[in-house]
Coordinates of C-alpha atoms and ligand atoms in Angstrom, one line a residue:
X77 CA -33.1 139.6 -35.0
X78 CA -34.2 138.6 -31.1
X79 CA -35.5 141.0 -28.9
X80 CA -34.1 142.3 -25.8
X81 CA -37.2 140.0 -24.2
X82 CA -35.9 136.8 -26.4
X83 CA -32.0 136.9 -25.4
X84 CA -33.2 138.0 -21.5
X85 CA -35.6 135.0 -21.5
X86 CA -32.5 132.5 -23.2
X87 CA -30.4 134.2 -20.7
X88 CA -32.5 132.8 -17.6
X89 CA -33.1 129.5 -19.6
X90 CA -29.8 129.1 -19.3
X91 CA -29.3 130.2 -15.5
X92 CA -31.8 127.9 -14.9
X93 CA -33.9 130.9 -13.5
X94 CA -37.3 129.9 -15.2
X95 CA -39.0 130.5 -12.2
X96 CA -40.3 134.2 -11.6
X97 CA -41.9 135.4 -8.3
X98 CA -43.5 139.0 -9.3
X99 CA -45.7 141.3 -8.6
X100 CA -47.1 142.8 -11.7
X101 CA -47.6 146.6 -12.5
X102 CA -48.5 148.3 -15.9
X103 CA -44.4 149.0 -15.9
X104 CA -43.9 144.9 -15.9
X105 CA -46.3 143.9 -18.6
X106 CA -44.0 144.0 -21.5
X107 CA -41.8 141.9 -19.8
X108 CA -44.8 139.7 -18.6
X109 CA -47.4 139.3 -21.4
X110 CA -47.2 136.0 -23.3
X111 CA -44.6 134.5 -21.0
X112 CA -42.8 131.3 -22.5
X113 CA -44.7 127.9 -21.5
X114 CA -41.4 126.6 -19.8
X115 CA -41.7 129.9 -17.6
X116 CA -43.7 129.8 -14.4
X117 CA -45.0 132.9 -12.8
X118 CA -45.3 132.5 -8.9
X119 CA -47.5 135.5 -8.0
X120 CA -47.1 137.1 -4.6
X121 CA -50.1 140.0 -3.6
X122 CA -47.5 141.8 -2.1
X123 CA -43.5 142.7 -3.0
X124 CA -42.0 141.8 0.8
X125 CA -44.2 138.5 -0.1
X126 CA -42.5 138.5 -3.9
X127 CA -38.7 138.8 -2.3
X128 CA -39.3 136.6 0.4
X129 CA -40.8 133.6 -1.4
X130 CA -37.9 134.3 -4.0
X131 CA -35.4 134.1 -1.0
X132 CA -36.6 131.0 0.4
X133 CA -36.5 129.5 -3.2
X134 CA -32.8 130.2 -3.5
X135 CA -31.5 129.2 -0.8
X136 CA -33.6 126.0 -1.1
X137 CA -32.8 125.4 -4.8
X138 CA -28.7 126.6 -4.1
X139 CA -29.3 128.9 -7.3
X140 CA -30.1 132.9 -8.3
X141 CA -34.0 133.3 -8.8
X142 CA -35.6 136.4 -10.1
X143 CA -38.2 138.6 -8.5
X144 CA -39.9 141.1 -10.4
X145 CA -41.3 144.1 -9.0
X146 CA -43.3 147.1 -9.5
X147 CA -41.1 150.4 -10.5
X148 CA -40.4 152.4 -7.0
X149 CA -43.2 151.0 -4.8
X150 CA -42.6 147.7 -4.9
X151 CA -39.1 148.1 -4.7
X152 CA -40.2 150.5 -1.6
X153 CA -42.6 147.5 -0.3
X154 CA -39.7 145.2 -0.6
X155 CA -36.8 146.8 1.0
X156 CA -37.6 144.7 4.5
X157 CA -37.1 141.9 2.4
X158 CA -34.2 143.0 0.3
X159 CA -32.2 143.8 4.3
X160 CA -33.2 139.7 5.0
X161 CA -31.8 138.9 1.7
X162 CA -28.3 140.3 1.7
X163 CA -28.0 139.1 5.9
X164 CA -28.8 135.7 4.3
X165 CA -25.7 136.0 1.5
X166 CA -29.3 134.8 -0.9
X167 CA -28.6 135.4 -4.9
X168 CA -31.2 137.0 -6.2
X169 CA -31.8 139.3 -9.3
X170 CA -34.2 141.7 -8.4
X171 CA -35.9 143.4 -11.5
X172 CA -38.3 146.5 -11.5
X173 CA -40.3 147.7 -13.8
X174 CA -39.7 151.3 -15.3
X175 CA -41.8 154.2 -17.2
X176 CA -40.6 154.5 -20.8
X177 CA -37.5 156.2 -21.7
X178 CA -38.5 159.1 -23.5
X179 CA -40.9 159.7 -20.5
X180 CA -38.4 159.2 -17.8
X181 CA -36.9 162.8 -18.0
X182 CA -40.1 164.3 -17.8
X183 CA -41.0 162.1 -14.8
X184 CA -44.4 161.0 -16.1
X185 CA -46.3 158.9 -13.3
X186 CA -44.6 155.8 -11.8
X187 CA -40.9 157.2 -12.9
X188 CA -38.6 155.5 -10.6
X189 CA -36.7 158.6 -10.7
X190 CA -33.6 157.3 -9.3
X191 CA -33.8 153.9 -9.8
X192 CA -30.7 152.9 -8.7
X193 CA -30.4 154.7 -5.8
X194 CA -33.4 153.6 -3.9
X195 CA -31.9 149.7 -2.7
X196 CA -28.6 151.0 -2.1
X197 CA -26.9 149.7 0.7
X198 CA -29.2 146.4 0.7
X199 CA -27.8 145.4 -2.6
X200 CA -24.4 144.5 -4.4
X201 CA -25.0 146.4 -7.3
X202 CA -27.8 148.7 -8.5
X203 CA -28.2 149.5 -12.3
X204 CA -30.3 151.1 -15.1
X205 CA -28.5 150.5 -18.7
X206 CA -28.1 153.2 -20.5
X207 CA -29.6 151.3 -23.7
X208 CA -32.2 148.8 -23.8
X209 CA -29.6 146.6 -25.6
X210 CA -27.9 146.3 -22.9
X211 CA -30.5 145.0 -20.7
X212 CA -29.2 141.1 -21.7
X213 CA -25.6 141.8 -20.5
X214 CA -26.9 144.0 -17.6
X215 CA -29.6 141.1 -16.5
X216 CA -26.2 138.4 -16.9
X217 CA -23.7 140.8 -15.1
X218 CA -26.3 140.9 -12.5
X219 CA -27.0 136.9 -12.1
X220 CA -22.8 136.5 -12.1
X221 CA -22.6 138.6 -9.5
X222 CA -25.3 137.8 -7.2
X223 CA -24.2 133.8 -7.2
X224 CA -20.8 135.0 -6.6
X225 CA -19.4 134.8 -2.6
X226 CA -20.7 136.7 -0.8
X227 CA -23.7 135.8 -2.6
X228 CA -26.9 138.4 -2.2
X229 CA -29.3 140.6 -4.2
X230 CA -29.0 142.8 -7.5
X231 CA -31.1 145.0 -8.9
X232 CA -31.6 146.0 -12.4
X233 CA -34.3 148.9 -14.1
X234 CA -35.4 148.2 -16.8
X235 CA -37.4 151.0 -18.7
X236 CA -40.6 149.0 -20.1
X237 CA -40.0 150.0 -23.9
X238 CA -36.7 147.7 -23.6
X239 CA -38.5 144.6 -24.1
X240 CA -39.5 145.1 -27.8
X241 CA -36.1 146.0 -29.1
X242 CA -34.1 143.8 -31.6
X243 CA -30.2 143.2 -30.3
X244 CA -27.2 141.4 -32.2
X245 CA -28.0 137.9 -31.9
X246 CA -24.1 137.6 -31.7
X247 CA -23.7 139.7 -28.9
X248 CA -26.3 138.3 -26.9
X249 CA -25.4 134.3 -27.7
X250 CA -21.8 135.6 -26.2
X251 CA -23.5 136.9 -23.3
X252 CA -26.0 134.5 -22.6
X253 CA -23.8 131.3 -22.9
X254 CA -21.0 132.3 -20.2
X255 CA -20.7 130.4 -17.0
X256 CA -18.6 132.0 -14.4
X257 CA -17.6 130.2 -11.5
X258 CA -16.4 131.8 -8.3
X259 CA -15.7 129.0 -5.4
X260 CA -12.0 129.8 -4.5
X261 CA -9.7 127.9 -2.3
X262 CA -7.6 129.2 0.1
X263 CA -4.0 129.6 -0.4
X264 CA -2.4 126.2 0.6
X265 CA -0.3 127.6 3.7
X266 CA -3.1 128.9 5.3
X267 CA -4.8 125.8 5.7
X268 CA -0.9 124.3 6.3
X269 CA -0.6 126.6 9.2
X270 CA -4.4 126.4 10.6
X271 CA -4.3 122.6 10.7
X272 CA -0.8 122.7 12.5
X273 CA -2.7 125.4 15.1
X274 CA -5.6 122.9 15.2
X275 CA -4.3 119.9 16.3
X276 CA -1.4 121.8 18.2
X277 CA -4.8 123.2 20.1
X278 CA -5.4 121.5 24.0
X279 CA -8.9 121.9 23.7
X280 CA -10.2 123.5 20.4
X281 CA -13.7 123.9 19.7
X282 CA -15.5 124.3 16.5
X283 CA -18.6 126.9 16.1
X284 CA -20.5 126.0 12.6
X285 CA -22.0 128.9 10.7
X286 CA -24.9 129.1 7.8
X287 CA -22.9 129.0 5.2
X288 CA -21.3 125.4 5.6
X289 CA -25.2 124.1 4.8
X290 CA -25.3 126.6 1.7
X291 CA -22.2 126.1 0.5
X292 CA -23.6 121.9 1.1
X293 CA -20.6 121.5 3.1
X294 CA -22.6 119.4 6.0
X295 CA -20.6 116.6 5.1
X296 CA -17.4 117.7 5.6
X297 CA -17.8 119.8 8.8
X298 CA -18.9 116.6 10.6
X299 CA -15.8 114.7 9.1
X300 CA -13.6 117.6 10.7
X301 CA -15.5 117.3 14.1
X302 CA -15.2 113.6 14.0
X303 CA -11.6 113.1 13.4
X304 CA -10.4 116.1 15.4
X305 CA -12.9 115.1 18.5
X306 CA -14.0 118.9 18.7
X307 CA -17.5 119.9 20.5
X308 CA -19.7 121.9 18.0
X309 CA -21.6 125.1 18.6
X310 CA -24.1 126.6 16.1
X311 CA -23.5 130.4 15.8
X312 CA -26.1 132.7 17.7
X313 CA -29.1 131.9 16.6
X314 CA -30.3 135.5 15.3
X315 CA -27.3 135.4 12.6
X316 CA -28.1 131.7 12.2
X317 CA -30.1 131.4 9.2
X318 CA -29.2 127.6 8.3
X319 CA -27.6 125.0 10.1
X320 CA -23.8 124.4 9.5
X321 CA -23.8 121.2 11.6
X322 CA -26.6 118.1 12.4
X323 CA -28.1 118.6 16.3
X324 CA -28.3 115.4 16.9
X325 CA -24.6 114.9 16.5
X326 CA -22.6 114.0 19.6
X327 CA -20.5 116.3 19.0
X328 CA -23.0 118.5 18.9
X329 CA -23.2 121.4 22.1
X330 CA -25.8 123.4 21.2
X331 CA -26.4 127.0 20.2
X332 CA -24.3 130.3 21.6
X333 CA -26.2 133.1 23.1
X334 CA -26.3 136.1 20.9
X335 CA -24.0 138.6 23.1
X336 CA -20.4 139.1 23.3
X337 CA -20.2 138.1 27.4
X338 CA -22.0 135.3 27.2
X339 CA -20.1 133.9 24.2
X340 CA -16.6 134.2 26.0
X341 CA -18.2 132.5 29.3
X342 CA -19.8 129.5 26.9
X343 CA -16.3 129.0 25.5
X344 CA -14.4 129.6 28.4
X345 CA -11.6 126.4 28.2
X346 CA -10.6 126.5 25.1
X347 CA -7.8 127.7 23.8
X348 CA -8.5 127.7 19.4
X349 CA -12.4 128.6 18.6
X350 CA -12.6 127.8 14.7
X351 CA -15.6 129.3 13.0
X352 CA -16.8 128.4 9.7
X353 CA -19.3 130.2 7.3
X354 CA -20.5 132.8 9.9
X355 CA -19.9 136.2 10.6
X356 CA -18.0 136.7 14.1
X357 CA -20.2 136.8 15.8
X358 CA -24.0 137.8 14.8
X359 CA -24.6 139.4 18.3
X360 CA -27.8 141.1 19.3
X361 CA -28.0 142.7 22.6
X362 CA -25.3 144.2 24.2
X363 CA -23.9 142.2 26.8
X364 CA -20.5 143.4 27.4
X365 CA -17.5 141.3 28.5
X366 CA -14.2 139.6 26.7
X367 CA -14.8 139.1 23.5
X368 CA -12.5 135.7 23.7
X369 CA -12.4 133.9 27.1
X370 CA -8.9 134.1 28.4
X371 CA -5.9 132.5 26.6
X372 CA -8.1 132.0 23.3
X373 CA -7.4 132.4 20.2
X374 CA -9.8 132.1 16.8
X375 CA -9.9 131.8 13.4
X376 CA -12.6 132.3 11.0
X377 CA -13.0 130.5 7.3
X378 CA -16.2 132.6 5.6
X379 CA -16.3 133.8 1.9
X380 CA -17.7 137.2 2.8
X381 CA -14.2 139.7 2.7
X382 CA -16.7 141.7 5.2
X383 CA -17.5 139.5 7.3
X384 CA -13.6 138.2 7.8
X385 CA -12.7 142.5 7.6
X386 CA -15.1 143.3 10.5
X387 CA -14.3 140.8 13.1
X388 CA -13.7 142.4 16.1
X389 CA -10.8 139.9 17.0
X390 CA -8.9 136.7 15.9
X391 CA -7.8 135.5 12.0
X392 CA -10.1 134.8 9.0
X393 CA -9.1 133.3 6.0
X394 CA -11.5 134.2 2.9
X395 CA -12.4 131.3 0.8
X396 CA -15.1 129.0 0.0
X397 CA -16.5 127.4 3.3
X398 CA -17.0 124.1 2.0
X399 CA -13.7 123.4 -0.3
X400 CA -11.8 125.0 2.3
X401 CA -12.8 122.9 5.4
X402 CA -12.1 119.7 3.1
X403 CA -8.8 120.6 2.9
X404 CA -8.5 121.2 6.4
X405 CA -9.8 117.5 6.7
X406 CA -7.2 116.4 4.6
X407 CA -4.4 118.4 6.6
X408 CA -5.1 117.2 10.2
X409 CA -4.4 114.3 11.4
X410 CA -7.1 111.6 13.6
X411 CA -6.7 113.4 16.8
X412 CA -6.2 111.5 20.1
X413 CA -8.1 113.6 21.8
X414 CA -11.1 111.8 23.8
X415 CA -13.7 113.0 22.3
X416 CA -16.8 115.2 24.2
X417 CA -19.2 113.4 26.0
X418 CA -22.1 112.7 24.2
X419 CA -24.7 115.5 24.3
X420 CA -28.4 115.3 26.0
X421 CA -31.5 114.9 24.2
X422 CA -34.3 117.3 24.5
X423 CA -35.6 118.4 27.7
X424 CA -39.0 116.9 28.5
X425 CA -41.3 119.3 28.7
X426 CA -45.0 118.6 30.7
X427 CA -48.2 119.6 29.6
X428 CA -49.3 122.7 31.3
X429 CA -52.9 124.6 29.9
X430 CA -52.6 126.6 27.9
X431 CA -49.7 124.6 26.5
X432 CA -46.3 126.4 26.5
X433 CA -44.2 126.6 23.0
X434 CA -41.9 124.1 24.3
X435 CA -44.5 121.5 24.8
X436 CA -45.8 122.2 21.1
X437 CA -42.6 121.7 19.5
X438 CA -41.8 118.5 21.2
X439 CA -45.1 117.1 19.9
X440 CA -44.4 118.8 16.1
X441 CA -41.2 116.4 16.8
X442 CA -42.8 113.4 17.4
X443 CA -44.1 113.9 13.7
X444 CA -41.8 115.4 11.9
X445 CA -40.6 113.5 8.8
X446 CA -37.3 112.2 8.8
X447 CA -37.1 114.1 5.5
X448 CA -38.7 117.6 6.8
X449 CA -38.0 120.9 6.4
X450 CA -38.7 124.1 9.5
X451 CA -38.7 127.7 8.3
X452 CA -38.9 129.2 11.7
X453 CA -40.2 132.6 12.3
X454 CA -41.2 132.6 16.1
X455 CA -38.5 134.8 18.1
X456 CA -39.7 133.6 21.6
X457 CA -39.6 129.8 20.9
X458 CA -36.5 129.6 18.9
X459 CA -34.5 128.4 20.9
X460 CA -37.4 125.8 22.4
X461 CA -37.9 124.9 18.5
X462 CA -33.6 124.1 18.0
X463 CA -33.6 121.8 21.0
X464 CA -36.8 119.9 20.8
X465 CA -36.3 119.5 16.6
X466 CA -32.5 118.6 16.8
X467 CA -32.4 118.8 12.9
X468 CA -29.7 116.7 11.4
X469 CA -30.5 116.8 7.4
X470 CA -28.8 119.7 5.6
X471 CA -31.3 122.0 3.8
X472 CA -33.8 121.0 6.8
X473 CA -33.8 124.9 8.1
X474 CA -34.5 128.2 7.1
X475 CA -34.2 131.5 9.3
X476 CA -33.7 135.5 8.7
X477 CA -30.4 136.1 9.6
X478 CA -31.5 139.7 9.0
X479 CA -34.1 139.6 12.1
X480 CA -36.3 141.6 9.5
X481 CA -40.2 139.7 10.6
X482 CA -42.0 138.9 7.0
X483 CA -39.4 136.2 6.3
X484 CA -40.8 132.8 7.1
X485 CA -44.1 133.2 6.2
X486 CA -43.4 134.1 2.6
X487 CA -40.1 132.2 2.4
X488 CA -41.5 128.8 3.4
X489 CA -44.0 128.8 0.0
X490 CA -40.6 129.4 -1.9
X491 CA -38.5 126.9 -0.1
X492 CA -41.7 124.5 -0.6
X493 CA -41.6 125.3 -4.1
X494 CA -37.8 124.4 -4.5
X495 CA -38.1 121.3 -2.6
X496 CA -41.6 119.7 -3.6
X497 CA -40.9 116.2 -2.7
X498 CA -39.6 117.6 1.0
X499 CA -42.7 118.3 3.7
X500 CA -42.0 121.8 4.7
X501 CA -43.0 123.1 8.2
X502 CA -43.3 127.0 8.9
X503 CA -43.5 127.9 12.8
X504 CA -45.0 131.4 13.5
X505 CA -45.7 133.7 16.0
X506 CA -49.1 135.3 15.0
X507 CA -47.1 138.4 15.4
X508 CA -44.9 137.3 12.8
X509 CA -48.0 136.2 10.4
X510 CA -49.1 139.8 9.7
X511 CA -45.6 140.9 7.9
X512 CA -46.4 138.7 5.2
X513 CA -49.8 137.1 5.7
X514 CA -50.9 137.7 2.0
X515 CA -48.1 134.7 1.4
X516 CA -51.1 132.1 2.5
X517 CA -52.7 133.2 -0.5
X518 CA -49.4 132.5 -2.9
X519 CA -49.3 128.8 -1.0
X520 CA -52.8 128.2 -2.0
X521 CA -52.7 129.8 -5.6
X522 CA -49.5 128.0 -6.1
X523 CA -50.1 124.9 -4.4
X524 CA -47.2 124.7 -2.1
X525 CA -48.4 122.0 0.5
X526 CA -46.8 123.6 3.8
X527 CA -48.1 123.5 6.7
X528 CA -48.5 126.6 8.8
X529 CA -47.8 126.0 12.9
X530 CA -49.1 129.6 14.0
X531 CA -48.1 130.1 18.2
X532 CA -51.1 132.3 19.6
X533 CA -49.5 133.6 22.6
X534 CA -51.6 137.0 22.5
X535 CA -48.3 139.0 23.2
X536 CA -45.3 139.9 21.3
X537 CA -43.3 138.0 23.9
X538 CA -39.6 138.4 22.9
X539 CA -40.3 142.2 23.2
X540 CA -41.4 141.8 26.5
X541 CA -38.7 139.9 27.3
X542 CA -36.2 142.2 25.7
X543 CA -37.8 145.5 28.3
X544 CA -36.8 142.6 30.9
X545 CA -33.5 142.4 29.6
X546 CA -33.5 145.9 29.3
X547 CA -34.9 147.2 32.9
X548 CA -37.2 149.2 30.4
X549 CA -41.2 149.6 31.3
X550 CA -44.2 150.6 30.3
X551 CA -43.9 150.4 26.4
X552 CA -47.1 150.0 24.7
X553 CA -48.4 147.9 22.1
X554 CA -46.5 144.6 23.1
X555 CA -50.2 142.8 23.3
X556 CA -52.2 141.6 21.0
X557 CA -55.2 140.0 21.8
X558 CA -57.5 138.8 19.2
X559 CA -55.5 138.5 16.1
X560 CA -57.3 135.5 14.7
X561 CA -54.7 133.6 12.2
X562 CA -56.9 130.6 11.3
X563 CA -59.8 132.7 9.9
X564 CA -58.1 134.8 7.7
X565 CA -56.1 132.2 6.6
X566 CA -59.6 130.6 5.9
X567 CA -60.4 133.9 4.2
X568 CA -57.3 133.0 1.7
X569 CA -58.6 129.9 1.2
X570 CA -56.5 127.6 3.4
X571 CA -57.7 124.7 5.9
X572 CA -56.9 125.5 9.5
X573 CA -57.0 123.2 12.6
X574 CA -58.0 124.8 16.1
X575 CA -56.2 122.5 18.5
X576 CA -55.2 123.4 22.3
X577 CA -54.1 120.2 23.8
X578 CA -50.9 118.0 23.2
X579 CA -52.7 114.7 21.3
X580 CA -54.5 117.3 19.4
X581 CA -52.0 119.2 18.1
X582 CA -49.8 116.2 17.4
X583 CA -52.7 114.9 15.3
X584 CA -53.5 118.3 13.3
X585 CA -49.8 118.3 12.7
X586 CA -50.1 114.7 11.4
X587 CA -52.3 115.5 9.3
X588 CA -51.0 118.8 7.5
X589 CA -48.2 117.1 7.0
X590 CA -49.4 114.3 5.0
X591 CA -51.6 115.9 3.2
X592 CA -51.0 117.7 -0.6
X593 CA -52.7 121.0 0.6
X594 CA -51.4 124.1 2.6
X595 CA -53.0 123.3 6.0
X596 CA -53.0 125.5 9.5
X597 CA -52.5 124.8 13.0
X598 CA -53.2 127.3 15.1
X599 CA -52.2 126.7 18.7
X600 CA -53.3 128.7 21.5
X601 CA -49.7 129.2 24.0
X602 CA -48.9 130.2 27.2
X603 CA -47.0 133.6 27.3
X604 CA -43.3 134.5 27.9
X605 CA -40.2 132.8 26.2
X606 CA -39.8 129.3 26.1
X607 CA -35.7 128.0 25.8
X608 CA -35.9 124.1 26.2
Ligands
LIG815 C1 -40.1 144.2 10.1 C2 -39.9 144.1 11.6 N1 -40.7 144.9 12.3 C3 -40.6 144.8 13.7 C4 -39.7 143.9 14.3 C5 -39.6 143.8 15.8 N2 -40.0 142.6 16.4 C6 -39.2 141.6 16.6 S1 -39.9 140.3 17.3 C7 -41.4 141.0 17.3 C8 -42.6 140.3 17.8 C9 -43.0 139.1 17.1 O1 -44.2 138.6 17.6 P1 -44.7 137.1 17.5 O2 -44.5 136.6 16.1 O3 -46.1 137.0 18.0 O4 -43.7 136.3 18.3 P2 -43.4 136.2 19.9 O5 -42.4 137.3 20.2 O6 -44.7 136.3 20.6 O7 -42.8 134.9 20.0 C10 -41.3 142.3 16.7 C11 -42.5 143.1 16.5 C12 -38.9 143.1 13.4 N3 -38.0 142.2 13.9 N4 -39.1 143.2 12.1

């Protein structure tokens, strides 16, 4: 008879989850010892590290991945990452490790004694099985319902005495061999009725969210924006962890600010704001004002019940982002509106010493390969990064929509590892570095070939900003001089390139990005935020 280990290990075969990103305890190594050949182990030195790389991998690869951690501490360690995850919508199956059942009751050391508890509210659903034969169906429940919209983590204990017991090879095959499929359509009069508002609209406007790039629904969007002649914004950049629509398009407007004021004034003019695959809206500070400019009215298509539940004003329609926009397509007709002038390219930016962000990303996008991915982790030149890249391949962009820092660092090795053939690009504050800097060592160990852009601006500079913002002095510990990112990345064993002027740091750049290694440029900046 198979073992709870042989039908879990068929089960992810057939999920295609035979990638595992872990961090290994004494509570894992049942699961762990003598792993299958077809399996690969990606090992992270730290959990945050373990669910971030994960995260990155599944949004990159569109499919549920596992990570594996250590009983309660590395669930503990991870929960910053778990927070990113769900604000991403990412699948994952989070696994810990657990002490053996007939120790549990007892609590002998490392008894995750509420197990399930501990990532509540960060997950969808949090389980122990009450046998170890039902670890297989309890593993495939959890896959299901992590790929299922809204997609985001799981978590299943699993005492570490499970492995080793024989289940009904039956019972298993059944539950191993389902597919479940969850991409819904919405009702036909809904779309009837929104493209009848849409193309009634004077002057409708169209604000593209994450989800139409994970839901691969780039496509379509820009067929909607093309044959209704609607201007395009991407949603605020904190919520906007992907792109839902190609910046160099000329429909293309740019990004909204991240507070409710300054949304309404940005839209002012417009009477229909349709929103696609975001929440409405990821705000951050709290600008008051309208929440719709004056005689506007919205309507939101996202697959997240929440998301369309919370909205603070206008309709949603839950349903699959992608499938539901091409029906929209279908619906409207080729508007005879004019359509918006064409947008501006990138600011130019001069070369100032110490260079400012702005001047730094415009020379990364002199180099950037057509085919290129940015995970983008550095909060006072995001904004600088968005108009000086202008992306326009899906899958080219990775942010935490969660805000939580650790993301980018550990997230680019897994979106690296899901897209080998792609050159992957992470830009970091050296702030941002130390929430995950143990990831250099996974890019080296696992040869992930991404090059590492680390800003050196001494400061965290968005928090200074933000007491600006705020009229709030005097906070401490918003500098930091002499964090020294190259040389501990040396310590992990990566190359790293000390450039300060603009044909330097195009050439480092260059050169990372061509070559099969991880490689880091570490760039001394100016301080302050950078927006162009
Ligand atoms: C886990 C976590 N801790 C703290 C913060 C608060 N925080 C937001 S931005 C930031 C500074 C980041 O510094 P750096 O990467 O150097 O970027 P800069 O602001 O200088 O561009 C901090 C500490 C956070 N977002 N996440």
């Amino acid at each position: 008879m198979p073992t709870v280990r042989d039908a879990s290990f068929d089960l992810f075969r057939a999920q295609g989850m035979t990638t595992i990103f872990g961090n290994p305890g004494s509570t894992e190594l049942p699961m762990l010892a003598d792993l299958p050949g077809d399996f690969r182990y990606v090992m992270g030195l730290q959990e945050a590290v373990v669910v971030g790389m994960a995260d990155g991998y599944a949004q990159a690869s569109g499919r549920a991945a596992i990570a594996n951690l250590h009983t309660a501490p590395g669930v503990g360690n991870a929960m910053g990452a778990i927070f990113n995850a769900q604000a991403n919508h990412t699948p994952l199956l989070i696994t810990a490790g657990q002490q053996v059942r007939a120790q549990m009751t007892l609590q002998a050391n490392l008894t995750n004694r509420e197990a399930t508890r501990m990532p509540h509210p960060l997950v969808k659903w949090s389980y122990e099985p009450p046998r170890p034969e039902d670890v297989p169906l309890a593993l495939a429940h959890g896959v299901h319902l992590a790929s299922l919209p809204p997609r985001g983590p799981v978590f299943v204990s699993i005492p570490m005495d499970d492995w080793g017991v024989e289940v009904d090879e039956a019972s298993a095959g059944e539950a191993i061999s389902r597919i479940v499929s969850g991409r819904s359509v919405a009702d036909p009069e809904s779309v009837r009725s929104l493209a009848e508002r849409l193309d009634a609209a004077a002057n409708p406007v169209f604000v593209a969210g994450p989800d139409i790039d994970a839901m691969g629904a780039w496509d379509t969007a820009v067929a909607l924006a093309e044959r209704q002649r609607l201007p395009v914004w991407a949603t605020p950049a904190p919520g906007g962890g992907r792109l839902g629509f190609p910046e160099d398009h000329p429909n293309f407007r740019g990004v909204l600010p991240p507070a409710i004021g300054p949304v309404a004034q940005t839209l002012e003019g417009h009477d229909l704001i349709l929103v696609a695959g975001s929440s409405v809206f990821p705000y951050y500070p709290h600008i008051p004002g309208p929440l719709l400019p004056e005689g506007a009215q919205l309507v939101a298509i996202t697959s997240d019940p929440d998301e369309a539940a919370r909205a603070p004003m206008g309709d949603a329609i839950v349903a699959d982002v992608g499938l539901t926009l091409a029906a929209l397509v279908e619906a409207v007709p080729e508007s005879s509106r004019q359509p918006p002038p064409p947008n501006e390219g990138p600011q130019e930016i001069p070369a100032t010493d110490p260079l400012n962000s702005s001047t730094v990303h415009s020379a990364l996008a002199e180099v950037f390969p057509e085919d290129g991915i940015v995970v983008l982790e550095s909060p006072s030149s995001t904004l600088a990064l968005r108009n000086q890249l202008r992306l326009s391949r899906p899958g080219s962009y990775y942010f935490s929509a969660g805000g939580g820092l650790g993301f980018g660092l550990a997230a680019s090795v897994g979106v690296q590892l899901a897209q080998p053939d792609r050159p992957v690009v992470c830009v970091i504050g050296e702030g941002s570095v130390q929430y995950a800097v143990t990831a250099f060592w996974s890019a080296v160990a696992h040869e992930a070939p991404v090059t590492f852009l680390v800003l050196r601006n001494d400061e965290y500079a968005i928090l200074k900003w933000f007491a600006e913002v705020e009229s709030l002095q005097g906070a401490p510990g918003l500098d930091l001089p002499e964090l020294n990112v190259a040389s501990v990345a040396e310590g992990y064993g990566l190359k790293a390139h000390r450039v300060a002027d603009r044909d330097a740091v195009r050439d480092a750049l260059a050169a990372s990005v061509a070559s099969s290694q991880p490689e880091l440029v570490e760039v001394p900046v100016a301080p302050g935020m950078s927006l162009f």
